[in-house]
């Protein structure tokens, strides 16, 4: 059996793709290239679905999400719609008995995230957040380094995600009705990274500037932890940046190159600034196959939670994003509907 670390599949689980946008395109490319069985795709338009299916050689095209979820030949549904639809789309698939890989941000808020996780647990199904960075080889090695103690006491994480993205007010990134803003789209990466290293923060201090449409244009936060550690995280959707990250300890530091959340090299230094390790492992494609391999591993081993990104942590990450939004005054419709 291929192991999770290989990013390949034995092709036994059959994948259904819910949504046909940019991210679905990237994910399916990596699935197809690594032996995953992509069985079906569903879109709100049959025409769009058929075009996507023909592009990737997918056997079945459905003209609705309901038909995809009901397809008896689908075992796993990858949810690739905008954030605001993740909750209802994931519940639809889970209620149809399918495992789900749900794009990040996992949902709009922690309440929605908890509902997905609870339903999956109740049905013995996997609900995995598609935070693909977590499963990349360089992140696996970074966890070993932190656990191994060579950085001494880890005191600080610094991570940025700044991009120059479309300015059109109707674009989903700028539309509050679609969960727009830098935080949920881009900030989720550095926030998830700080959770990976330190776990949930004790206290959050956040600051932001909003767009004319009322979503966050740029946001920065300090996450504080019990023993005085800090994570400094920032994001922006209208200014490109170097998108580097660092883990800093009393015994040395690691610098992760641009773009840190992609498959990328990193350098580990000792406290005097001498290079002690250089990690540079090439990854096929974009690297989104590793998260899919993790989902397949969980199913194969009869687990609903792994150690790299357990469902409870996805809920906790959403709770941290909720607190940042509370502090910067960014609310979405989903926050008002219970």
mmCIF file of C-alpha atoms in Angstrom:
data_model
loop_
_atom_site.group_PDB
_atom_site.id
_atom_site.type_symbol
_atom_site.label_atom_id
_atom_site.label_comp_id
_atom_site.label_asym_id
_atom_site.label_seq_id
_atom_site.Cartn_x
_atom_site.Cartn_y
_atom_site.Cartn_z
ATOM 1 C CA UNK A 1 0.000 0.000 0.000
ATOM 2 C CA UNK A 2 1.343 3.462 -0.773
ATOM 3 C CA UNK A 3 1.876 5.433 2.399
ATOM 4 C CA UNK A 4 0.542 8.898 3.000
ATOM 5 C CA UNK A 5 3.980 10.454 2.647
ATOM 6 C CA UNK A 6 4.298 9.359 -0.979
ATOM 7 C CA UNK A 7 1.367 11.456 -2.176
ATOM 8 C CA UNK A 8 0.168 8.627 -4.416
ATOM 9 C CA UNK A 9 -3.000 6.537 -4.448
ATOM 10 C CA UNK A 10 -3.871 2.876 -4.920
ATOM 11 C CA UNK A 11 -6.899 4.107 -6.891
ATOM 12 C CA UNK A 12 -9.470 2.257 -4.788
ATOM 13 C CA UNK A 13 -11.370 5.241 -3.428
ATOM 14 C CA UNK A 14 -13.402 7.109 -6.037
ATOM 15 C CA UNK A 15 -13.357 10.890 -5.882
ATOM 16 C CA UNK A 16 -16.160 13.296 -6.735
ATOM 17 C CA UNK A 17 -15.303 16.955 -7.341
ATOM 18 C CA UNK A 18 -17.844 19.503 -6.092
ATOM 19 C CA UNK A 19 -17.213 22.820 -7.840
ATOM 20 C CA UNK A 20 -15.212 23.539 -10.996
ATOM 21 C CA UNK A 21 -13.263 26.716 -10.219
ATOM 22 C CA UNK A 22 -9.553 27.538 -10.106
ATOM 23 C CA UNK A 23 -8.761 25.493 -6.987
ATOM 24 C CA UNK A 24 -10.662 22.422 -8.235
ATOM 25 C CA UNK A 25 -8.584 22.585 -11.413
ATOM 26 C CA UNK A 26 -5.324 22.564 -9.428
ATOM 27 C CA UNK A 27 -6.440 19.744 -7.125
ATOM 28 C CA UNK A 28 -7.724 17.487 -9.912
ATOM 29 C CA UNK A 29 -4.525 17.936 -11.917
ATOM 30 C CA UNK A 30 -2.526 16.610 -8.944
ATOM 31 C CA UNK A 31 -5.036 13.801 -8.335
ATOM 32 C CA UNK A 32 -4.953 12.596 -11.931
ATOM 33 C CA UNK A 33 -1.138 12.767 -12.123
ATOM 34 C CA UNK A 34 -0.721 10.667 -8.959
ATOM 35 C CA UNK A 35 -3.063 7.767 -9.655
ATOM 36 C CA UNK A 36 -6.175 8.907 -7.793
ATOM 37 C CA UNK A 37 -9.484 7.703 -9.204
ATOM 38 C CA UNK A 38 -11.466 10.826 -10.122
ATOM 39 C CA UNK A 39 -14.899 9.405 -10.900
ATOM 40 C CA UNK A 40 -17.278 12.366 -11.133
ATOM 41 C CA UNK A 41 -17.642 16.121 -11.076
ATOM 42 C CA UNK A 42 -20.639 18.234 -10.113
ATOM 43 C CA UNK A 43 -21.439 21.835 -10.963
ATOM 44 C CA UNK A 44 -24.604 23.942 -10.825
ATOM 45 C CA UNK A 45 -24.404 23.919 -14.633
ATOM 46 C CA UNK A 46 -24.220 20.653 -16.567
ATOM 47 C CA UNK A 47 -22.354 22.425 -19.362
ATOM 48 C CA UNK A 48 -19.618 23.614 -16.982
ATOM 49 C CA UNK A 49 -19.451 20.166 -15.416
ATOM 50 C CA UNK A 50 -19.115 18.451 -18.784
ATOM 51 C CA UNK A 51 -16.372 20.843 -19.887
ATOM 52 C CA UNK A 52 -14.431 20.149 -16.673
ATOM 53 C CA UNK A 53 -14.956 16.385 -17.050
ATOM 54 C CA UNK A 54 -13.723 16.351 -20.639
ATOM 55 C CA UNK A 55 -10.639 18.382 -19.701
ATOM 56 C CA UNK A 56 -9.523 15.756 -17.173
ATOM 57 C CA UNK A 57 -11.077 12.598 -18.603
ATOM 58 C CA UNK A 58 -13.543 12.268 -15.702
ATOM 59 C CA UNK A 59 -16.202 9.576 -16.446
ATOM 60 C CA UNK A 60 -19.295 11.291 -14.985
ATOM 61 C CA UNK A 61 -20.489 14.915 -15.140
ATOM 62 C CA UNK A 62 -23.410 15.998 -12.928
ATOM 63 C CA UNK A 63 -25.468 19.161 -13.393
ATOM 64 C CA UNK A 64 -26.044 19.619 -9.655
ATOM 65 C CA UNK A 65 -24.236 19.140 -6.358
ATOM 66 C CA UNK A 66 -27.120 16.949 -5.162
ATOM 67 C CA UNK A 67 -26.600 14.510 -8.045
ATOM 68 C CA UNK A 68 -22.878 14.341 -7.338
ATOM 69 C CA UNK A 69 -23.453 13.627 -3.639
ATOM 70 C CA UNK A 70 -25.990 10.923 -4.510
ATOM 71 C CA UNK A 71 -23.714 9.203 -7.054
ATOM 72 C CA UNK A 72 -23.229 5.611 -5.804
ATOM 73 C CA UNK A 73 -19.866 5.412 -7.585
ATOM 74 C CA UNK A 74 -18.384 8.240 -5.475
ATOM 75 C CA UNK A 75 -16.715 7.543 -2.096
ATOM 76 C CA UNK A 76 -15.123 10.922 -1.337
ATOM 77 C CA UNK A 77 -16.281 14.439 -2.190
ATOM 78 C CA UNK A 78 -13.766 17.263 -2.569
ATOM 79 C CA UNK A 79 -15.555 20.548 -1.771
ATOM 80 C CA UNK A 80 -14.035 23.325 -3.885
ATOM 81 C CA UNK A 81 -16.724 26.040 -3.795
ATOM 82 C CA UNK A 82 -16.327 29.519 -2.205
ATOM 83 C CA UNK A 83 -16.085 29.562 1.628
ATOM 84 C CA UNK A 84 -19.715 30.479 2.229
ATOM 85 C CA UNK A 85 -20.909 27.267 0.575
ATOM 86 C CA UNK A 86 -18.499 24.827 2.280
ATOM 87 C CA UNK A 87 -20.858 24.197 5.207
ATOM 88 C CA UNK A 88 -23.931 23.253 3.171
ATOM 89 C CA UNK A 89 -21.890 21.392 0.529
ATOM 90 C CA UNK A 90 -20.005 19.330 3.123
ATOM 91 C CA UNK A 91 -23.203 18.502 5.021
ATOM 92 C CA UNK A 92 -24.833 17.430 1.735
ATOM 93 C CA UNK A 93 -21.968 15.023 0.980
ATOM 94 C CA UNK A 94 -21.720 13.676 4.545
ATOM 95 C CA UNK A 95 -25.465 13.080 4.683
ATOM 96 C CA UNK A 96 -25.067 11.061 1.468
ATOM 97 C CA UNK A 97 -22.456 8.909 3.244
ATOM 98 C CA UNK A 98 -19.393 10.378 1.547
ATOM 99 C CA UNK A 99 -16.081 11.326 3.137
ATOM 100 C CA UNK A 100 -15.178 14.978 2.529
ATOM 101 C CA UNK A 101 -12.036 16.964 1.787
ATOM 102 C CA UNK A 102 -13.143 20.569 2.364
ATOM 103 C CA UNK A 103 -11.200 23.544 0.987
ATOM 104 C CA UNK A 104 -9.841 26.075 3.418
ATOM 105 C CA UNK A 105 -10.967 28.203 5.033
ATOM 106 C CA UNK A 106 -12.899 25.148 6.260
ATOM 107 C CA UNK A 107 -16.071 27.224 6.769
ATOM 108 C CA UNK A 108 -17.097 30.807 7.523
ATOM 109 C CA UNK A 109 -17.006 30.390 11.308
ATOM 110 C CA UNK A 110 -16.354 27.879 14.103
ATOM 111 C CA UNK A 111 -20.059 27.083 14.564
ATOM 112 C CA UNK A 112 -20.310 25.825 10.974
ATOM 113 C CA UNK A 113 -17.033 23.937 11.321
ATOM 114 C CA UNK A 114 -18.235 22.173 14.465
ATOM 115 C CA UNK A 115 -21.442 21.070 12.700
ATOM 116 C CA UNK A 116 -19.447 19.445 9.891
ATOM 117 C CA UNK A 117 -17.071 17.735 12.323
ATOM 118 C CA UNK A 118 -19.930 16.491 14.530
ATOM 119 C CA UNK A 119 -21.887 15.082 11.582
ATOM 120 C CA UNK A 120 -18.808 13.329 10.189
ATOM 121 C CA UNK A 121 -17.958 11.846 13.594
ATOM 122 C CA UNK A 122 -21.546 10.666 14.081
ATOM 123 C CA UNK A 123 -21.446 8.875 10.732
ATOM 124 C CA UNK A 124 -17.914 7.515 11.082
ATOM 125 C CA UNK A 125 -16.787 9.519 8.051
ATOM 126 C CA UNK A 126 -13.630 11.547 7.419
ATOM 127 C CA UNK A 127 -13.965 15.337 7.254
ATOM 128 C CA UNK A 128 -10.512 16.703 6.435
ATOM 129 C CA UNK A 129 -9.675 20.352 5.847
ATOM 130 C CA UNK A 130 -7.814 20.846 2.562
ATOM 131 C CA UNK A 131 -4.969 22.825 4.124
ATOM 132 C CA UNK A 132 -2.603 21.236 1.620
ATOM 133 C CA UNK A 133 0.513 22.941 3.046
ATOM 134 C CA UNK A 134 0.308 20.816 6.220
ATOM 135 C CA UNK A 135 0.966 17.635 4.264
ATOM 136 C CA UNK A 136 3.923 18.798 2.157
ATOM 137 C CA UNK A 137 7.347 17.181 2.719
ATOM 138 C CA UNK A 138 9.025 20.361 3.996
ATOM 139 C CA UNK A 139 6.328 20.796 6.644
ATOM 140 C CA UNK A 140 6.732 17.175 7.764
ATOM 141 C CA UNK A 141 10.467 17.825 8.171
ATOM 142 C CA UNK A 142 9.843 21.096 10.056
ATOM 143 C CA UNK A 143 7.654 19.256 12.577
ATOM 144 C CA UNK A 144 10.509 16.776 13.127
ATOM 145 C CA UNK A 145 12.959 19.634 13.716
ATOM 146 C CA UNK A 146 10.690 21.395 16.225
ATOM 147 C CA UNK A 147 9.995 18.116 18.054
ATOM 148 C CA UNK A 148 13.683 17.176 17.990
ATOM 149 C CA UNK A 149 14.668 20.199 20.076
ATOM 150 C CA UNK A 150 17.569 21.444 17.945
ATOM 151 C CA UNK A 151 15.965 24.905 17.797
ATOM 152 C CA UNK A 152 15.975 24.990 21.603
ATOM 153 C CA UNK A 153 12.851 26.563 23.044
ATOM 154 C CA UNK A 154 10.774 27.728 20.093
ATOM 155 C CA UNK A 155 9.787 31.319 20.869
ATOM 156 C CA UNK A 156 8.411 32.837 17.699
ATOM 157 C CA UNK A 157 6.727 32.103 14.394
ATOM 158 C CA UNK A 158 6.589 34.764 11.681
ATOM 159 C CA UNK A 159 4.539 34.153 8.542
ATOM 160 C CA UNK A 160 3.155 36.370 5.778
ATOM 161 C CA UNK A 161 0.745 35.867 2.912
ATOM 162 C CA UNK A 162 0.445 38.964 0.761
ATOM 163 C CA UNK A 163 -0.829 38.917 -2.816
ATOM 164 C CA UNK A 164 -1.981 41.378 -5.444
ATOM 165 C CA UNK A 165 -5.355 39.949 -6.410
ATOM 166 C CA UNK A 166 -8.262 41.112 -8.629
ATOM 167 C CA UNK A 167 -9.681 44.523 -7.695
ATOM 168 C CA UNK A 168 -13.152 43.915 -9.196
ATOM 169 C CA UNK A 169 -15.678 44.596 -6.372
ATOM 170 C CA UNK A 170 -17.818 41.690 -7.655
ATOM 171 C CA UNK A 171 -14.931 39.206 -7.389
ATOM 172 C CA UNK A 172 -15.519 36.674 -4.583
ATOM 173 C CA UNK A 173 -12.419 37.938 -2.739
ATOM 174 C CA UNK A 174 -13.938 41.404 -2.413
ATOM 175 C CA UNK A 175 -17.532 40.314 -1.803
ATOM 176 C CA UNK A 176 -18.712 40.019 1.826
ATOM 177 C CA UNK A 177 -21.616 37.814 0.653
ATOM 178 C CA UNK A 178 -19.050 35.241 -0.530
ATOM 179 C CA UNK A 179 -16.888 35.397 2.595
ATOM 180 C CA UNK A 180 -14.370 37.713 0.925
ATOM 181 C CA UNK A 181 -11.342 39.378 2.461
ATOM 182 C CA UNK A 182 -7.667 38.618 2.994
ATOM 183 C CA UNK A 183 -8.106 36.758 6.287
ATOM 184 C CA UNK A 184 -10.152 33.703 5.268
ATOM 185 C CA UNK A 185 -8.483 33.319 1.891
ATOM 186 C CA UNK A 186 -4.849 34.141 2.633
ATOM 187 C CA UNK A 187 -4.499 34.675 6.391
ATOM 188 C CA UNK A 188 -5.707 31.146 7.045
ATOM 189 C CA UNK A 189 -2.278 29.888 5.876
ATOM 190 C CA UNK A 190 -0.113 31.729 8.456
ATOM 191 C CA UNK A 191 -2.760 31.155 11.150
ATOM 192 C CA UNK A 192 -2.793 27.415 10.435
ATOM 193 C CA UNK A 193 1.024 27.419 10.457
ATOM 194 C CA UNK A 194 1.126 29.024 13.898
ATOM 195 C CA UNK A 195 -1.311 26.345 15.129
ATOM 196 C CA UNK A 196 0.959 23.686 13.619
ATOM 197 C CA UNK A 197 3.912 24.935 15.682
ATOM 198 C CA UNK A 198 2.275 26.234 18.887
ATOM 199 C CA UNK A 199 -1.334 25.016 18.981
ATOM 200 C CA UNK A 200 -4.204 27.348 19.929
ATOM 201 C CA UNK A 201 -3.256 30.805 21.242
ATOM 202 C CA UNK A 202 -4.241 32.101 24.667
ATOM 203 C CA UNK A 203 -4.771 35.623 23.403
ATOM 204 C CA UNK A 204 -5.056 37.369 20.044
ATOM 205 C CA UNK A 205 -4.339 40.999 19.174
ATOM 206 C CA UNK A 206 -5.489 41.938 15.670
ATOM 207 C CA UNK A 207 -5.522 44.982 13.416
ATOM 208 C CA UNK A 208 -6.861 45.521 9.900
ATOM 209 C CA UNK A 209 -7.762 47.914 7.113
ATOM 210 C CA UNK A 210 -10.992 47.289 5.192
ATOM 211 C CA UNK A 211 -11.881 47.690 1.529
ATOM 212 C CA UNK A 212 -14.682 49.871 0.173
ATOM 213 C CA UNK A 213 -16.783 46.678 -0.097
ATOM 214 C CA UNK A 214 -16.314 46.042 3.637
ATOM 215 C CA UNK A 215 -13.911 43.082 3.718
ATOM 216 C CA UNK A 216 -10.394 43.148 5.153
ATOM 217 C CA UNK A 217 -7.797 44.450 2.710
ATOM 218 C CA UNK A 218 -4.918 43.705 5.021
ATOM 219 C CA UNK A 219 -4.821 42.143 8.462
ATOM 220 C CA UNK A 220 -2.085 41.525 10.995
ATOM 221 C CA UNK A 221 -2.247 39.690 14.306
ATOM 222 C CA UNK A 222 -0.107 38.678 17.245
ATOM 223 C CA UNK A 223 -0.998 35.309 18.745
ATOM 224 C CA UNK A 224 0.195 34.964 22.343
ATOM 225 C CA UNK A 225 0.795 31.640 24.120
ATOM 226 C CA UNK A 226 1.032 30.460 27.715
ATOM 227 C CA UNK A 227 4.821 30.527 28.003
ATOM 228 C CA UNK A 228 5.282 33.872 26.257
ATOM 229 C CA UNK A 229 5.691 32.569 22.711
ATOM 230 C CA UNK A 230 4.329 34.687 19.883
ATOM 231 C CA UNK A 231 3.171 34.148 16.337
ATOM 232 C CA UNK A 232 3.230 37.214 14.090
ATOM 233 C CA UNK A 233 0.911 36.658 11.159
ATOM 234 C CA UNK A 234 -0.159 38.981 8.375
ATOM 235 C CA UNK A 235 -1.990 38.957 5.075
ATOM 236 C CA UNK A 236 -3.118 41.326 2.334
ATOM 237 C CA UNK A 237 -5.047 40.933 -0.907
ATOM 238 C CA UNK A 238 -3.930 44.044 -2.804
ATOM 239 C CA UNK A 239 -0.159 44.097 -2.238
ATOM 240 C CA UNK A 240 2.234 41.350 -3.312
ATOM 241 C CA UNK A 241 4.900 40.383 -0.773
ATOM 242 C CA UNK A 242 7.835 38.034 -0.268
ATOM 243 C CA UNK A 243 5.675 35.394 1.464
ATOM 244 C CA UNK A 244 8.424 33.957 3.632
ATOM 245 C CA UNK A 245 8.126 32.400 7.079
ATOM 246 C CA UNK A 246 10.407 31.675 10.014
ATOM 247 C CA UNK A 247 10.500 29.603 13.190
ATOM 248 C CA UNK A 248 12.781 31.154 15.806
ATOM 249 C CA UNK A 249 14.128 29.404 18.906
ATOM 250 C CA UNK A 250 16.780 29.839 21.582
ATOM 251 C CA UNK A 251 19.018 27.355 19.767
ATOM 252 C CA UNK A 252 18.596 28.610 16.225
ATOM 253 C CA UNK A 253 16.061 29.413 13.558
ATOM 254 C CA UNK A 254 14.575 28.152 10.317
ATOM 255 C CA UNK A 255 13.886 30.376 7.340
ATOM 256 C CA UNK A 256 11.363 29.085 4.809
ATOM 257 C CA UNK A 257 11.740 30.578 1.366
ATOM 258 C CA UNK A 258 9.148 32.229 -0.813
ATOM 259 C CA UNK A 259 6.495 30.969 -1.259
ATOM 260 C CA UNK A 260 6.642 29.283 2.166
ATOM 261 C CA UNK A 261 3.245 27.529 1.971
ATOM 262 C CA UNK A 262 4.146 25.957 -1.409
ATOM 263 C CA UNK A 263 6.656 23.117 -1.770
ATOM 264 C CA UNK A 264 9.777 25.174 -1.154
ATOM 265 C CA UNK A 265 13.282 24.908 0.340
ATOM 266 C CA UNK A 266 14.175 25.997 3.847
ATOM 267 C CA UNK A 267 17.433 26.655 5.686
ATOM 268 C CA UNK A 268 18.106 25.871 9.347
ATOM 269 C CA UNK A 269 20.649 27.962 11.237
ATOM 270 C CA UNK A 270 22.216 27.541 14.657
ATOM 271 C CA UNK A 271 22.125 30.391 17.192
ATOM 272 C CA UNK A 272 25.322 31.859 15.692
ATOM 273 C CA UNK A 273 23.878 31.958 12.188
ATOM 274 C CA UNK A 274 25.749 28.961 10.784
ATOM 275 C CA UNK A 275 23.809 26.849 8.297
ATOM 276 C CA UNK A 276 23.187 23.400 9.776
ATOM 277 C CA UNK A 277 20.593 22.062 7.356
ATOM 278 C CA UNK A 278 19.328 22.827 3.900
ATOM 279 C CA UNK A 279 16.062 21.129 2.875
ATOM 280 C CA UNK A 280 15.174 21.072 -0.810
ATOM 281 C CA UNK A 281 13.019 18.167 -1.898
ATOM 282 C CA UNK A 282 11.273 18.485 -5.260
ATOM 283 C CA UNK A 283 7.531 17.804 -5.342
ATOM 284 C CA UNK A 284 5.568 16.730 -8.397
ATOM 285 C CA UNK A 285 2.924 19.214 -9.532
ATOM 286 C CA UNK A 286 1.576 21.698 -7.007
ATOM 287 C CA UNK A 287 1.697 19.212 -4.114
ATOM 288 C CA UNK A 288 -2.044 18.941 -3.465
ATOM 289 C CA UNK A 289 -1.893 15.148 -3.796
ATOM 290 C CA UNK A 290 -0.496 14.780 -0.257
ATOM 291 C CA UNK A 291 -3.683 15.944 1.475
ATOM 292 C CA UNK A 292 -5.723 13.566 -0.697
ATOM 293 C CA UNK A 293 -3.338 10.735 0.212
ATOM 294 C CA UNK A 294 -3.850 11.558 3.893
ATOM 295 C CA UNK A 295 -7.631 11.316 3.484
ATOM 296 C CA UNK A 296 -7.270 7.953 1.738
ATOM 297 C CA UNK A 297 -4.929 6.735 4.498
ATOM 298 C CA UNK A 298 -7.468 7.665 7.181
ATOM 299 C CA UNK A 299 -10.241 5.821 5.336
ATOM 300 C CA UNK A 300 -8.036 2.794 4.705
ATOM 301 C CA UNK A 301 -7.025 2.589 8.373
ATOM 302 C CA UNK A 302 -10.568 3.140 9.647
ATOM 303 C CA UNK A 303 -9.715 6.476 11.286
ATOM 304 C CA UNK A 304 -11.689 9.718 11.241
ATOM 305 C CA UNK A 305 -8.854 11.899 12.593
ATOM 306 C CA UNK A 306 -5.135 12.028 11.898
ATOM 307 C CA UNK A 307 -2.386 13.796 13.841
ATOM 308 C CA UNK A 308 -1.285 16.299 11.167
ATOM 309 C CA UNK A 309 -4.614 18.152 11.012
ATOM 310 C CA UNK A 310 -7.333 16.618 13.212
ATOM 311 C CA UNK A 311 -10.894 17.921 12.731
ATOM 312 C CA UNK A 312 -10.904 19.571 16.157
ATOM 313 C CA UNK A 313 -7.946 21.694 15.112
ATOM 314 C CA UNK A 314 -9.788 22.892 12.004
ATOM 315 C CA UNK A 315 -12.587 24.041 14.324
ATOM 316 C CA UNK A 316 -10.075 25.775 16.632
ATOM 317 C CA UNK A 317 -8.488 27.551 13.661
ATOM 318 C CA UNK A 318 -11.929 28.834 12.626
ATOM 319 C CA UNK A 319 -12.481 30.021 16.228
ATOM 320 C CA UNK A 320 -9.212 31.979 16.055
ATOM 321 C CA UNK A 321 -10.279 33.519 12.727
ATOM 322 C CA UNK A 322 -13.638 34.373 14.358
ATOM 323 C CA UNK A 323 -11.798 36.235 17.134
ATOM 324 C CA UNK A 324 -9.625 38.123 14.643
ATOM 325 C CA UNK A 325 -12.774 39.116 12.728
ATOM 326 C CA UNK A 326 -14.468 40.201 15.957
ATOM 327 C CA UNK A 327 -11.549 42.503 16.718
ATOM 328 C CA UNK A 328 -11.360 44.010 13.233
ATOM 329 C CA UNK A 329 -15.138 44.370 12.851
ATOM 330 C CA UNK A 330 -15.628 41.947 9.959
ATOM 331 C CA UNK A 331 -18.940 40.056 10.066
ATOM 332 C CA UNK A 332 -20.579 37.769 7.538
ATOM 333 C CA UNK A 333 -24.212 36.729 7.089
ATOM 334 C CA UNK A 334 -23.411 33.279 8.487
ATOM 335 C CA UNK A 335 -22.476 34.867 11.824
ATOM 336 C CA UNK A 336 -26.045 36.087 12.194
ATOM 337 C CA UNK A 337 -27.856 32.921 11.068
ATOM 338 C CA UNK A 338 -28.153 30.065 13.519
#
